[in-house]
């Protein structure tokens, strides 16, 4: 089976919790706070790897979790960071968010990476919350929960040229003649059920050609087998449109065949109609095919498309076809590389630094505050701890949440919901001096911070 699609669930590692602890020393009744920070959780990363040829493995194992960050410990020890989980995928894998359908990335180059789920930040230990008025904070931050999501992976064949046409026109016979590929060949339609790839040597060039299952009228709407494989054609630089000069399939007319296939390509994707192509009239060895060939030739000349009459059986005309396709692919490839290098990995990720938030009215007459960084402040707070709660309240004041709520009409006693936690609105007078000591949310805990890392060194 040719597997080209998979749907997987990924979950990054949760951040480890910060530690609240106090120094214990002989003869010192109460030492200062010394709780270390929690470690960052590991990311889940997709990496394009030419050694992987299918997405098959992702059909069998669908759940992937990165390691969590370790909790901080006393004596200023930071928790270890969780290891990233790296998932290798074939070159040409397109990644989408399964829930929203949003395009996340097209992994085409060897080694190209995409963070598909970001690990949670580690919580800060209590040493971070010392202020002149509170020298012994008895609280620390919880770790940030990790990102999780379902994504779909879709692999598109990376062939330079695709043999496209009605069933039984001789596409598989042609790829067998041109390359070492040995697909099944038979005189009934839909012999080829999955694309075959072959490497073709053309003078000093070589190119990869795909033999795609036959298309029929309505393929773009799901008729026949061609539908699933039209997608593979999207990625090829060149289309080798093959017609049967004997017109044997369904007693068809060659020019009608050409028009039908062109129509299917176009209705599948507009840009396919403009894709460079060559026309190939196959089975010229059969008697009475010269007239059909002449008609195709006239059509090709009129539309300025290169035309070749060939026989996959005798080999007639094949050298000229292969050489010309080799040249065209060579030129097109140079253009594609140029375009690809300007395309960046587009991983759209709500940055944690996003400070904006929104205040909404709730059905119960209260207010809800929505915004990632504000929600995160709440999620990382040990709600049952009064000191932690008081600190959170100051942070919310500093972030402008209290002001925004008051502006929206909130008065003391109103219900305020943030990240699923409900508070009672209560305007507290906080001095500017007090706010000064509220650390900014975005202080990154990195290796080499003023806190020594005693054990469990971060892996990055
Ligand atoms: N006489 C003659 N017969 C050919 C030639 N090329 C292919 N055939 C025959 O045409 C039939 C179909 O060939 P395939 O190569 O299987 O055709 P296909 O386009 O791959 O067909 P599907 O995979 O079903 O879409 C087979 O019986 C081949 O032997 C040719 O150049 N001359
Ligand atoms: Mg075939």
Coordinates of C-alpha atoms and ligand atoms in Angstrom, one line a residue:
X1 CA 0.0 0.0 0.0
X2 CA 1.2 3.4 -0.8
X3 CA 0.7 5.6 2.2
X4 CA 0.7 9.3 1.7
X5 CA -1.4 10.6 4.5
X6 CA -1.5 10.4 8.3
X7 CA -3.2 12.1 11.2
X8 CA -1.3 12.3 14.5
X9 CA -1.8 13.7 17.9
X10 CA 1.2 15.5 19.4
X11 CA 1.7 16.8 22.9
X12 CA 4.7 18.7 24.0
X13 CA 6.1 18.3 27.6
X14 CA 4.5 20.3 30.4
X15 CA 6.8 22.8 32.2
X16 CA 8.1 21.7 35.6
X17 CA 6.8 23.6 38.7
X18 CA 9.0 26.1 40.4
X19 CA 10.0 25.1 44.0
X20 CA 9.2 27.0 47.2
X21 CA 11.8 26.2 49.8
X22 CA 14.0 28.0 52.3
X23 CA 17.6 27.6 53.1
X24 CA 18.2 25.5 56.2
X25 CA 21.5 26.2 57.8
X26 CA 22.9 25.3 61.1
X27 CA 22.4 28.2 63.5
X28 CA 20.3 30.2 61.1
X29 CA 16.7 29.9 62.2
X30 CA 15.1 31.0 59.0
X31 CA 17.2 31.2 55.8
X32 CA 16.2 33.0 52.6
X33 CA 14.1 31.4 49.8
X34 CA 16.1 29.0 47.7
X35 CA 13.5 27.2 45.4
X36 CA 14.8 26.4 41.9
X37 CA 12.9 26.8 38.7
X38 CA 11.1 24.1 36.9
X39 CA 12.5 22.8 33.6
X40 CA 11.0 23.7 30.3
X41 CA 9.0 20.9 28.6
X42 CA 10.3 19.3 25.4
X43 CA 8.9 20.4 22.0
X44 CA 7.5 18.1 19.4
X45 CA 9.4 18.8 16.2
X46 CA 8.9 17.5 12.7
X47 CA 12.1 17.1 10.6
X48 CA 12.3 16.5 6.9
X49 CA 14.5 13.5 6.3
X50 CA 15.3 12.1 2.9
X51 CA 15.9 8.7 4.4
X52 CA 12.2 8.4 5.3
X53 CA 10.2 7.4 2.3
X54 CA 6.6 7.1 3.6
X55 CA 4.3 8.2 6.4
X56 CA 3.4 4.6 7.1
X57 CA 4.8 4.6 10.6
X58 CA 2.5 7.4 11.5
X59 CA -0.4 5.3 10.6
X60 CA 0.5 2.7 13.2
X61 CA 1.5 4.9 16.1
X62 CA -0.5 8.0 16.2
X63 CA 0.2 9.5 19.6
X64 CA 3.4 11.4 20.3
X65 CA 4.5 13.0 23.6
X66 CA 7.6 14.9 24.4
X67 CA 9.2 14.8 27.8
X68 CA 8.0 17.0 30.6
X69 CA 10.2 19.4 32.4
X70 CA 11.4 18.4 35.9
X71 CA 10.2 20.4 38.9
X72 CA 12.6 22.7 40.6
X73 CA 14.2 21.7 43.9
X74 CA 15.5 23.3 47.0
X75 CA 19.1 24.7 47.2
X76 CA 18.4 26.6 44.0
X77 CA 18.4 23.6 41.9
X78 CA 16.7 23.9 38.5
X79 CA 14.7 21.1 37.1
X80 CA 16.0 19.5 33.9
X81 CA 14.5 20.5 30.6
X82 CA 12.4 17.9 28.9
X83 CA 13.9 16.4 25.7
X84 CA 12.4 17.4 22.4
X85 CA 10.7 14.7 20.5
X86 CA 11.9 14.7 16.9
X87 CA 9.7 13.0 14.3
X88 CA 11.3 12.4 10.9
X89 CA 9.0 12.8 7.9
X90 CA 9.7 12.4 4.2
X91 CA 10.7 15.3 2.1
X92 CA 7.7 16.9 0.6
X93 CA 5.5 16.5 3.7
X94 CA 2.7 19.1 4.0
X95 CA 1.6 19.8 7.5
X96 CA -1.8 21.1 8.5
X97 CA -3.6 21.7 11.8
X98 CA -6.3 19.0 11.7
X99 CA -8.8 21.0 13.7
X100 CA -8.7 24.3 11.7
X101 CA -7.2 23.0 8.4
X102 CA -4.6 25.8 8.7
X103 CA -1.5 25.2 6.6
X104 CA 1.5 25.0 8.9
X105 CA 4.4 24.1 6.7
X106 CA 5.7 22.3 3.6
X107 CA 8.8 20.4 4.6
X108 CA 10.8 20.1 1.4
X109 CA 14.5 20.5 2.3
X110 CA 16.6 18.0 4.1
X111 CA 16.8 18.9 7.8
X112 CA 14.0 21.5 7.7
X113 CA 12.3 21.5 11.1
X114 CA 8.9 22.6 12.4
X115 CA 7.9 22.9 16.0
X116 CA 4.5 21.4 16.0
X117 CA 3.8 21.6 19.7
X118 CA 5.7 23.9 22.1
X119 CA 6.8 22.7 25.5
X120 CA 5.4 24.5 28.5
X121 CA 7.6 27.0 30.3
X122 CA 9.0 26.0 33.7
X123 CA 7.5 27.7 36.7
X124 CA 9.8 30.1 38.6
X125 CA 11.0 29.2 42.1
X126 CA 10.2 31.3 45.1
X127 CA 13.6 33.2 44.9
X128 CA 12.1 35.2 42.1
X129 CA 9.3 36.7 44.2
X130 CA 11.3 38.4 46.9
X131 CA 10.4 42.1 47.4
X132 CA 11.5 44.5 50.0
X133 CA 8.3 44.0 51.9
X134 CA 8.2 40.2 51.4
X135 CA 11.5 38.7 52.0
X136 CA 10.3 35.1 52.4
X137 CA 7.7 34.4 49.7
X138 CA 6.0 31.1 50.4
X139 CA 4.9 30.4 46.9
X140 CA 6.3 29.5 43.5
X141 CA 4.9 29.3 40.0
X142 CA 3.3 26.1 38.6
X143 CA 4.7 24.8 35.3
X144 CA 2.9 25.9 32.1
X145 CA 0.9 23.1 30.5
X146 CA 2.2 22.0 27.1
X147 CA 0.6 22.6 23.7
X148 CA -1.2 19.7 22.1
X149 CA -3.0 19.3 18.8
X150 CA -3.9 16.9 16.0
X151 CA -2.1 17.5 12.8
X152 CA -2.4 15.9 9.4
X153 CA 0.6 15.0 7.4
X154 CA 0.4 14.6 3.7
X155 CA 3.2 13.6 1.5
X156 CA 3.3 14.6 -2.1
X157 CA 5.6 12.7 -4.5
X158 CA 8.6 14.7 -5.5
X159 CA 8.9 13.7 -9.1
X160 CA 10.2 16.0 -11.8
X161 CA 7.8 14.8 -14.4
X162 CA 4.5 12.8 -14.3
X163 CA 3.1 10.5 -17.0
X164 CA -0.5 11.5 -17.2
X165 CA -3.3 10.1 -19.4
X166 CA -6.2 7.8 -19.7
X167 CA -5.9 4.2 -18.5
X168 CA -4.1 1.7 -20.8
X169 CA -2.4 4.4 -23.0
X170 CA 0.9 2.9 -22.0
X171 CA 2.2 5.0 -19.1
X172 CA 3.6 2.1 -17.2
X173 CA 5.1 0.7 -20.3
X174 CA 6.8 4.0 -20.9
X175 CA 8.3 4.3 -17.4
X176 CA 9.6 0.8 -17.7
X177 CA 11.2 1.7 -21.0
X178 CA 12.8 4.9 -19.6
X179 CA 13.9 3.7 -16.2
X180 CA 14.6 0.7 -14.0
X181 CA 11.1 0.9 -12.6
X182 CA 9.1 -2.3 -13.3
X183 CA 5.5 -1.6 -12.7
X184 CA 2.7 -4.0 -13.7
X185 CA 1.7 -3.7 -17.3
X186 CA -1.6 -5.2 -18.6
X187 CA -4.2 -4.6 -21.3
X188 CA -7.0 -3.6 -18.9
X189 CA -7.7 -0.2 -17.4
X190 CA -6.5 0.8 -13.9
X191 CA -3.6 -1.7 -13.9
X192 CA -1.6 0.8 -11.9
X193 CA -3.1 1.5 -8.5
X194 CA -0.4 3.5 -6.9
X195 CA 2.2 5.9 -8.4
X196 CA 5.6 4.3 -9.4
X197 CA 8.7 6.4 -9.5
X198 CA 11.6 5.8 -11.8
X199 CA 15.0 7.6 -12.3
X200 CA 15.7 8.4 -15.9
X201 CA 19.2 9.1 -17.3
X202 CA 19.1 11.7 -20.1
X203 CA 22.5 12.6 -21.4
X204 CA 24.2 14.4 -18.5
X205 CA 21.0 15.0 -16.7
X206 CA 18.8 12.6 -14.8
X207 CA 15.3 13.1 -13.6
X208 CA 12.6 11.4 -11.6
X209 CA 9.5 10.4 -13.4
X210 CA 6.2 9.3 -11.9
X211 CA 3.8 6.9 -13.4
X212 CA 0.4 7.9 -12.1
X213 CA -2.7 5.8 -12.2
X214 CA -4.9 6.5 -15.3
X215 CA -7.3 9.4 -15.2
X216 CA -10.8 9.4 -16.6
X217 CA -13.5 12.0 -17.2
X218 CA -14.7 13.2 -13.7
X219 CA -11.4 12.2 -12.0
X220 CA -11.3 15.7 -10.4
X221 CA -14.7 15.0 -8.8
X222 CA -13.5 11.6 -7.5
X223 CA -14.2 9.2 -10.4
X224 CA -11.9 6.3 -11.0
X225 CA -8.6 6.1 -9.1
X226 CA -7.0 9.2 -10.5
X227 CA -8.5 11.6 -8.0
X228 CA -6.3 10.7 -5.1
X229 CA -3.3 10.9 -7.3
X230 CA -4.0 14.2 -9.0
X231 CA -2.5 15.7 -5.9
X232 CA 0.9 14.1 -6.7
X233 CA 0.9 15.7 -10.1
X234 CA 0.7 19.1 -8.4
X235 CA 4.3 18.9 -7.4
X236 CA 5.9 17.9 -10.6
X237 CA 7.5 20.5 -12.7
X238 CA 6.5 18.9 -16.0
X239 CA 3.6 16.9 -17.3
X240 CA 4.1 14.2 -19.9
X241 CA 0.7 13.9 -21.4
X242 CA 0.4 10.4 -23.0
X243 CA -2.3 9.6 -25.6
X244 CA -3.0 6.2 -27.2
X245 CA -2.7 6.7 -31.0
X246 CA -4.8 3.5 -31.5
X247 CA -7.6 5.2 -29.6
X248 CA -8.5 1.8 -28.2
X249 CA -9.7 2.7 -24.7
X250 CA -13.5 3.2 -25.1
X251 CA -12.9 3.8 -28.9
X252 CA -11.8 7.3 -28.1
X253 CA -10.6 10.0 -30.3
X254 CA -7.1 11.3 -29.5
X255 CA -7.9 15.0 -29.6
X256 CA -11.0 14.4 -27.4
X257 CA -8.8 12.5 -25.0
X258 CA -6.4 15.4 -24.8
X259 CA -9.2 17.8 -24.1
X260 CA -10.7 15.6 -21.4
X261 CA -7.4 15.1 -19.5
X262 CA -6.6 18.8 -19.7
X263 CA -10.0 19.6 -18.3
X264 CA -9.5 17.3 -15.4
X265 CA -6.1 18.8 -14.6
X266 CA -7.5 22.2 -14.7
X267 CA -10.6 21.5 -12.6
X268 CA -8.3 19.9 -10.0
X269 CA -6.0 22.9 -9.7
X270 CA -6.1 25.9 -11.9
X271 CA -2.3 26.2 -12.1
X272 CA -2.0 22.7 -13.5
X273 CA -3.4 24.0 -16.8
X274 CA -0.5 26.3 -17.1
X275 CA 2.1 23.7 -16.1
X276 CA 4.8 23.0 -18.8
X277 CA 4.1 19.8 -20.7
X278 CA 5.0 17.6 -23.6
X279 CA 2.6 15.5 -25.6
X280 CA 3.4 11.9 -26.3
X281 CA 1.6 9.8 -28.9
X282 CA 2.2 6.2 -27.9
X283 CA 1.9 2.8 -29.8
X284 CA 3.1 4.2 -33.1
X285 CA 4.2 0.6 -33.9
X286 CA 0.6 -0.4 -34.4
X287 CA -0.7 -0.1 -38.0
X288 CA -2.9 2.8 -39.1
X289 CA -1.7 5.1 -36.3
X290 CA 0.0 7.6 -38.5
X291 CA -3.2 9.6 -39.2
X292 CA -4.0 10.0 -35.5
X293 CA -0.3 11.0 -34.9
X294 CA -0.5 13.7 -37.6
X295 CA -3.6 15.2 -36.0
X296 CA -2.0 15.3 -32.6
X297 CA 1.1 16.9 -34.1
X298 CA -1.0 19.6 -35.7
X299 CA -2.7 20.2 -32.4
X300 CA 0.6 20.4 -30.6
X301 CA 2.1 22.8 -33.1
X302 CA -0.9 25.0 -32.9
X303 CA -0.6 25.2 -29.1
X304 CA 3.3 25.3 -29.1
X305 CA 3.6 22.1 -27.1
X306 CA 6.6 19.7 -28.0
X307 CA 5.2 16.5 -29.5
X308 CA 6.8 13.0 -29.7
X309 CA 5.5 9.9 -31.4
X310 CA 6.9 6.9 -29.7
X311 CA 6.5 3.2 -29.1
X312 CA 7.1 1.8 -25.6
X313 CA 7.2 -1.6 -27.2
X314 CA 9.9 -1.0 -29.9
X315 CA 11.6 2.0 -28.3
X316 CA 11.0 4.1 -31.4
X317 CA 11.2 7.9 -30.6
X318 CA 12.1 7.3 -27.0
X319 CA 15.6 8.8 -27.0
X320 CA 14.4 12.1 -28.4
X321 CA 11.6 12.2 -25.8
X322 CA 13.9 11.4 -22.9
X323 CA 16.5 14.0 -24.0
X324 CA 14.0 16.7 -24.4
X325 CA 12.3 16.0 -21.1
X326 CA 15.7 16.0 -19.4
X327 CA 16.6 19.4 -20.8
X328 CA 13.2 20.9 -19.8
X329 CA 13.4 19.4 -16.3
X330 CA 16.9 20.8 -15.8
X331 CA 15.7 24.3 -16.6
X332 CA 12.6 24.1 -14.5
X333 CA 14.5 22.7 -11.5
X334 CA 16.8 25.7 -11.4
X335 CA 13.7 27.9 -11.3
X336 CA 12.0 25.9 -8.6
X337 CA 15.1 25.9 -6.3
X338 CA 15.1 29.7 -6.6
X339 CA 11.5 29.9 -5.6
X340 CA 11.8 27.3 -2.8
X341 CA 14.8 29.1 -1.2
X342 CA 12.7 32.3 -0.8
X343 CA 9.8 30.4 0.9
X344 CA 10.2 30.1 4.6
X345 CA 8.8 27.7 7.1
X346 CA 5.5 29.3 8.1
X347 CA 4.8 28.0 11.5
X348 CA 2.1 30.2 12.9
X349 CA 2.3 30.1 16.6
X350 CA 0.7 32.5 19.0
X351 CA 3.7 34.0 20.6
X352 CA 3.6 33.9 24.4
X353 CA 4.8 37.5 24.5
X354 CA 1.5 38.4 23.0
X355 CA 0.3 40.9 25.7
X356 CA -3.0 41.7 24.2
X357 CA -6.2 40.5 25.9
X358 CA -9.9 41.1 25.5
X359 CA -12.6 41.6 28.0
X360 CA -15.9 40.0 27.2
X361 CA -19.3 39.9 29.0
X362 CA -20.4 36.5 30.1
X363 CA -24.0 35.1 30.0
X364 CA -24.1 35.2 33.8
X365 CA -23.5 38.9 33.9
X366 CA -19.8 38.7 34.7
X367 CA -16.7 39.3 32.7
X368 CA -14.2 37.0 31.0
X369 CA -10.6 38.0 30.2
X370 CA -9.2 36.2 27.1
X371 CA -5.6 36.4 26.0
X372 CA -2.8 33.9 26.1
X373 CA -0.3 35.6 28.3
X374 CA -2.9 36.7 30.9
X375 CA -4.4 33.2 30.9
X376 CA -1.0 31.8 31.4
X377 CA -0.4 34.0 34.5
X378 CA -3.5 32.4 36.0
X379 CA -2.7 28.8 34.9
X380 CA 0.7 29.0 36.5
X381 CA -0.7 30.3 39.8
X382 CA -1.3 28.0 42.7
X383 CA -4.8 29.3 43.3
X384 CA -5.2 27.9 46.8
X385 CA -2.2 29.8 48.1
X386 CA -3.1 33.2 49.4
X387 CA 0.3 34.7 48.8
X388 CA 0.4 33.4 45.3
X389 CA -3.1 34.8 44.7
X390 CA -2.1 38.3 46.1
X391 CA 0.9 38.2 43.7
X392 CA -1.3 37.3 40.8
X393 CA -3.6 40.2 41.6
X394 CA -0.7 42.6 41.4
X395 CA 0.4 41.1 38.1
X396 CA -3.0 41.5 36.7
X397 CA -3.0 45.2 37.8
X398 CA 0.4 45.7 36.2
X399 CA -0.7 44.1 33.0
X400 CA -3.6 46.5 32.8
X401 CA -6.4 43.9 33.3
X402 CA -7.9 45.6 36.3
X403 CA -8.1 48.9 34.5
X404 CA -9.6 47.3 31.4
X405 CA -12.2 45.6 33.6
X406 CA -13.2 48.8 35.3
X407 CA -13.5 50.5 31.9
X408 CA -15.7 47.7 30.8
X409 CA -18.0 48.5 33.7
X410 CA -16.9 45.9 36.3
X411 CA -17.6 46.8 39.9
X412 CA -16.6 45.2 43.2
X413 CA -18.2 41.8 43.6
X414 CA -18.6 41.1 39.9
X415 CA -17.6 37.6 38.7
X416 CA -14.4 37.6 36.6
X417 CA -13.3 34.5 34.7
X418 CA -9.8 33.9 33.4
X419 CA -8.7 30.6 32.0
X420 CA -11.6 28.8 33.6
X421 CA -10.9 30.2 37.1
X422 CA -13.5 32.5 38.6
X423 CA -12.6 35.4 40.8
X424 CA -14.5 38.1 42.5
X425 CA -13.6 41.6 41.2
X426 CA -12.1 43.7 43.9
X427 CA -10.2 46.9 43.2
X428 CA -7.1 46.9 45.4
X429 CA -5.0 49.9 45.9
X430 CA -1.5 48.9 44.8
X431 CA 1.3 51.4 45.0
X432 CA 3.6 52.0 42.0
X433 CA 6.5 51.0 44.2
X434 CA 4.9 47.6 44.9
X435 CA 4.3 47.1 41.2
X436 CA 7.9 47.8 40.4
X437 CA 8.9 44.6 42.1
X438 CA 6.4 42.5 40.1
X439 CA 8.7 40.7 37.7
X440 CA 7.8 40.9 34.1
X441 CA 6.1 37.7 32.9
X442 CA 8.6 37.3 30.1
X443 CA 11.7 36.9 32.1
X444 CA 13.2 33.9 30.4
X445 CA 14.7 31.3 32.6
X446 CA 17.9 30.3 30.8
X447 CA 21.1 28.5 31.5
X448 CA 23.4 31.0 33.2
X449 CA 20.6 32.9 35.0
X450 CA 21.8 34.2 38.3
X451 CA 20.7 31.0 39.9
X452 CA 23.4 28.3 39.6
X453 CA 22.3 25.1 37.9
X454 CA 23.5 22.4 40.3
X455 CA 22.1 19.3 38.8
X456 CA 20.1 18.1 35.8
X457 CA 21.5 20.5 33.3
X458 CA 19.2 21.7 30.6
X459 CA 19.8 19.8 27.4
X460 CA 19.9 22.9 25.2
Ligands
LIG1 N1 1.6 -2.1 -29.4 C1 1.9 -1.4 -28.3 N2 1.3 -1.7 -27.2 C2 1.6 -1.0 -26.1 C3 2.5 0.1 -26.1 N3 2.7 0.6 -24.9 C4 1.8 -0.1 -24.1 N4 1.2 -1.0 -24.8 C5 0.2 -2.0 -24.3 O1 -0.9 -1.3 -23.8 C6 -1.5 -1.9 -22.6 C7 -1.5 -1.0 -21.5 O2 -0.2 -0.6 -21.1 P1 0.1 0.0 -19.7 O3 1.5 0.4 -19.7 O4 -0.3 -1.0 -18.6 O5 -0.8 1.2 -19.6 P2 -1.1 2.3 -18.5 O6 -1.2 3.6 -19.1 O7 0.0 2.2 -17.5 O8 -2.5 1.9 -17.9 P3 -3.1 2.1 -16.5 O9 -2.1 1.8 -15.5 O10 -4.2 1.1 -16.3 O11 -3.6 3.5 -16.4 C8 -0.6 -3.1 -22.4 O12 -1.2 -4.3 -22.9 C9 0.7 -2.8 -23.1 O13 1.4 -3.9 -23.5 C10 3.2 0.3 -27.4 O14 4.0 1.2 -27.6 N5 2.8 -0.4 -28.5
LIG2 MG1 -0.1 1.8 -15.6

